[in-house]
Amino acid sequence: DIQMTQSPSSLSASVGDRVTITCQASQDISNYLNWYQQKPGKAPKLLIYAVSSLQSGVPSRFSGSGSGTDFTLTISSLQRADVGTYFCQQSNSLPPTFGQGTRVEIK
Amino acid sequence: EVQLVQSGAVMRKPGESLTISCKASGYTFTDYWISWLRQMPGKGLEWMGRIDPSDSYTNYSPSFQGHVTITVDRSISTVYLQWRSLKASDTAIYYCAKRSEAGAHNWFDPWGQGTLVTVSS
């Protein structure tokens, strides 16, 4: 199985801050990388697919980049509505695997 | 609107059987795979397996193969996740999710609301 490693595991930032979350794959996954947001007590929701394609309805302050084994999710200006846990997921091969999650809080 | 609606929270004892469901609406049910995923308390997401509703073909993660069964009833657009003998370690929230795709890429969207399964004596 492909291992996905996210960092940091948690972060606390102020409203308006630029936030960056990284995701590293244990082998080359090209651009088969998706990002999800899970708000407390809710199901995960797709944010970004294929590294950088924003899902319809997702605010433009979210963006993704990377290729191969190293990927980044950026929130350009953190808002209170962004509190939650973020997961990366590889869709390069079965079984699909997820990072352990990054918990984002407001300072 | 594409939607997956799951059955409600349940509590069972170790050794008991259980089936939970996921009803799809808003799209052609047989066109897209549906997966089941597990989230243990305070933990991350694990893919358990998937089913092709058009022909009931399944794939399972080795971690779950033999412990759960995924089935489908096309007449009511519903996918099921079944255990024959639950363990306390099966306590978790279970999500179903629809495969969405564009070209060679695929992702999970949308997700059901989740079903909390509690296994305790």
XYZ file of C-alpha atoms in Angstrom:
228
model
C 0.000 0.000 0.000
C 1.101 3.578 -0.627
C 1.705 5.449 2.626
C 0.632 9.086 2.843
C 2.269 11.286 5.470
C 0.906 14.705 6.353
C 2.520 17.491 8.299
C 1.941 19.112 10.614
C -0.519 16.913 12.521
C -2.109 20.062 13.919
C -1.730 23.806 13.650
C -3.175 26.928 15.200
C -3.248 30.138 13.185
C -4.946 33.516 13.230
C -7.756 34.619 10.957
C -6.213 35.972 7.783
C -3.024 33.911 8.048
C -1.660 31.895 5.168
C -1.714 28.202 6.077
C 0.206 25.407 4.374
C -0.268 21.673 4.838
C 2.064 19.164 3.227
C 1.454 15.591 2.137
C 4.154 13.134 1.115
C 3.574 9.846 -0.684
C 5.803 6.802 -0.127
C 6.159 6.410 -3.900
C 5.526 8.411 -7.042
C 1.774 8.991 -7.490
C 2.088 11.486 -10.351
C -0.861 13.864 -9.889
C -3.338 11.381 -8.400
C -3.868 13.342 -5.209
C -7.058 14.662 -3.632
C -7.785 16.794 -0.549
C -10.763 16.622 1.802
C -11.999 18.790 4.646
C -13.789 17.288 7.629
C -15.545 19.658 9.980
C -16.179 18.460 13.539
C -18.946 15.866 13.657
C -19.436 15.878 9.885
C -18.522 13.682 6.931
C -15.468 14.551 4.858
C -16.050 16.865 1.926
C -14.004 17.044 -1.277
C -11.974 20.234 -1.635
C -9.493 19.583 -4.425
C -8.993 16.737 -6.890
C -6.103 15.898 -9.196
C -3.686 18.030 -7.112
C -5.032 21.449 -8.017
C -8.597 21.320 -9.403
C -10.971 23.091 -7.061
C -14.282 21.314 -6.459
C -17.312 23.381 -7.419
C -18.402 25.654 -4.586
C -15.080 25.559 -2.724
C -13.732 29.047 -1.925
C -10.827 30.242 -4.034
C -8.649 30.758 -0.948
C -7.977 27.016 -1.141
C -5.331 25.833 -3.590
C -3.216 22.759 -4.181
C 0.122 22.047 -5.822
C 2.775 19.384 -6.239
C 3.578 16.265 -8.207
C 5.306 12.929 -7.763
C 5.648 12.456 -4.029
C 5.286 15.943 -2.522
C 2.071 17.928 -2.369
C 0.761 21.047 -0.663
C -2.632 22.409 0.341
C -2.671 26.158 0.938
C -5.313 28.341 2.529
C -4.396 31.846 1.457
C -6.341 33.661 4.182
C -7.620 31.485 7.012
C -11.264 31.972 7.989
C -13.173 30.697 11.023
C -15.210 28.477 8.685
C -11.994 26.593 7.812
C -11.659 24.990 11.240
C -11.520 21.223 10.861
C -9.282 18.374 9.812
C -7.759 18.088 6.352
C -6.856 14.788 4.690
C -4.911 14.033 1.547
C -5.730 10.864 -0.424
C -3.943 9.092 -3.251
C -5.951 7.631 -6.107
C -2.987 6.245 -8.026
C -3.552 2.626 -7.011
C -5.715 0.351 -4.899
C -6.236 0.538 -2.044
C -6.784 4.279 -1.922
C -4.989 5.599 1.159
C -5.234 8.742 3.239
C -2.875 10.875 5.231
C -3.404 10.844 8.989
C -4.973 14.304 8.897
C -4.025 17.854 9.863
C -6.178 19.554 12.460
C -6.583 23.297 11.850
C -7.637 25.580 14.686
C -8.010 29.335 15.105
C -5.559 30.987 17.490
C -28.757 16.712 -6.114
C -26.486 13.697 -5.750
C -26.960 12.323 -2.261
C -26.041 9.301 -0.161
C -28.160 8.680 2.926
C -27.001 6.130 5.453
C -28.884 4.170 8.088
C -28.807 5.328 11.689
C -26.482 4.677 14.600
C -26.525 1.184 16.050
C -25.248 -0.652 19.103
C -24.450 -4.353 19.127
C -22.684 -6.906 21.302
C -19.493 -8.712 20.266
C -20.269 -11.751 18.126
C -23.524 -10.320 16.774
C -24.186 -9.659 13.107
C -24.998 -6.308 11.550
C -25.908 -4.754 8.210
C -25.843 -1.012 7.570
C -27.087 0.688 4.413
C -26.379 3.556 2.056
C -29.147 4.779 -0.278
C -28.153 6.751 -3.361
C -30.198 9.298 -5.280
C -29.776 12.049 -7.851
C -27.730 10.134 -10.431
C -27.683 6.889 -12.428
C -26.936 4.428 -9.635
C -25.293 1.768 -11.787
C -22.777 4.156 -13.375
C -20.467 4.687 -10.387
C -18.713 2.525 -7.817
C -19.560 3.059 -4.155
C -16.964 2.559 -1.438
C -17.165 2.018 2.314
C -14.651 3.736 4.601
C -13.980 3.466 8.318
C -13.052 6.171 10.788
C -12.192 4.881 14.246
C -12.710 7.284 17.172
C -10.404 10.255 16.798
C -8.527 8.629 13.929
C -8.051 8.901 10.189
C -9.829 7.360 7.221
C -9.413 3.781 6.003
C -10.799 2.423 2.748
C -12.547 -0.909 3.294
C -13.764 -1.874 -0.137
C -16.038 -0.986 -3.018
C -18.784 -2.348 -5.215
C -19.744 -1.784 -8.825
C -23.544 -1.497 -8.623
C -23.934 -2.524 -12.277
C -22.722 -6.100 -11.711
C -22.022 -6.400 -7.967
C -18.267 -6.826 -8.560
C -16.322 -6.000 -5.407
C -12.800 -5.123 -4.318
C -11.725 -5.273 -0.674
C -8.766 -3.930 1.218
C -6.679 -6.855 2.539
C -7.215 -5.382 6.008
C -10.967 -5.990 5.761
C -11.212 -8.950 3.354
C -13.111 -11.797 4.975
C -14.444 -9.702 7.858
C -17.028 -7.622 5.977
C -19.207 -8.099 2.918
C -20.425 -5.388 0.554
C -23.625 -6.011 -1.394
C -26.095 -4.050 -3.498
C -29.821 -3.964 -4.205
C -30.195 -2.204 -7.551
C -33.992 -2.100 -7.262
C -33.742 0.423 -4.422
C -30.347 2.005 -5.249
C -28.875 0.852 -1.957
C -25.488 -0.528 -0.988
C -24.922 -2.528 2.211
C -22.022 -3.273 4.538
C -22.385 -6.486 6.522
C -20.590 -8.121 9.449
C -21.262 -11.723 10.512
C -19.483 -11.481 13.847
C -18.678 -8.075 15.283
C -15.690 -7.305 17.491
C -15.252 -4.451 19.937
C -12.579 -3.091 17.593
C -15.270 -2.565 14.918
C -16.509 0.424 16.918
C -16.218 3.311 14.482
C -18.055 5.645 12.144
C -18.604 4.092 8.731
C -19.030 6.222 5.620
C -20.152 5.321 2.145
C -18.840 7.462 -0.694
C -19.507 7.633 -4.411
C -16.635 7.407 -6.870
C -16.497 10.486 -9.076
C -14.119 10.763 -11.968
C -12.721 12.871 -14.766
C -10.444 11.215 -17.266
C -8.007 8.977 -15.411
C -8.618 10.720 -12.098
C -11.101 9.666 -9.446
C -12.107 10.800 -5.996
C -14.803 10.299 -3.361
C -17.735 12.674 -3.719
C -20.214 12.900 -2.157
C -20.041 11.067 1.136
C -22.892 9.747 3.223
C -23.468 11.344 6.603
C -21.852 8.420 8.422
C -23.174 5.585 10.600
C -21.837 5.183 14.118
C -21.437 1.516 15.045
C -20.790 0.781 18.709
C -19.819 -2.751 19.716
C -19.839 -3.328 23.437
C -20.849 -6.041 25.848
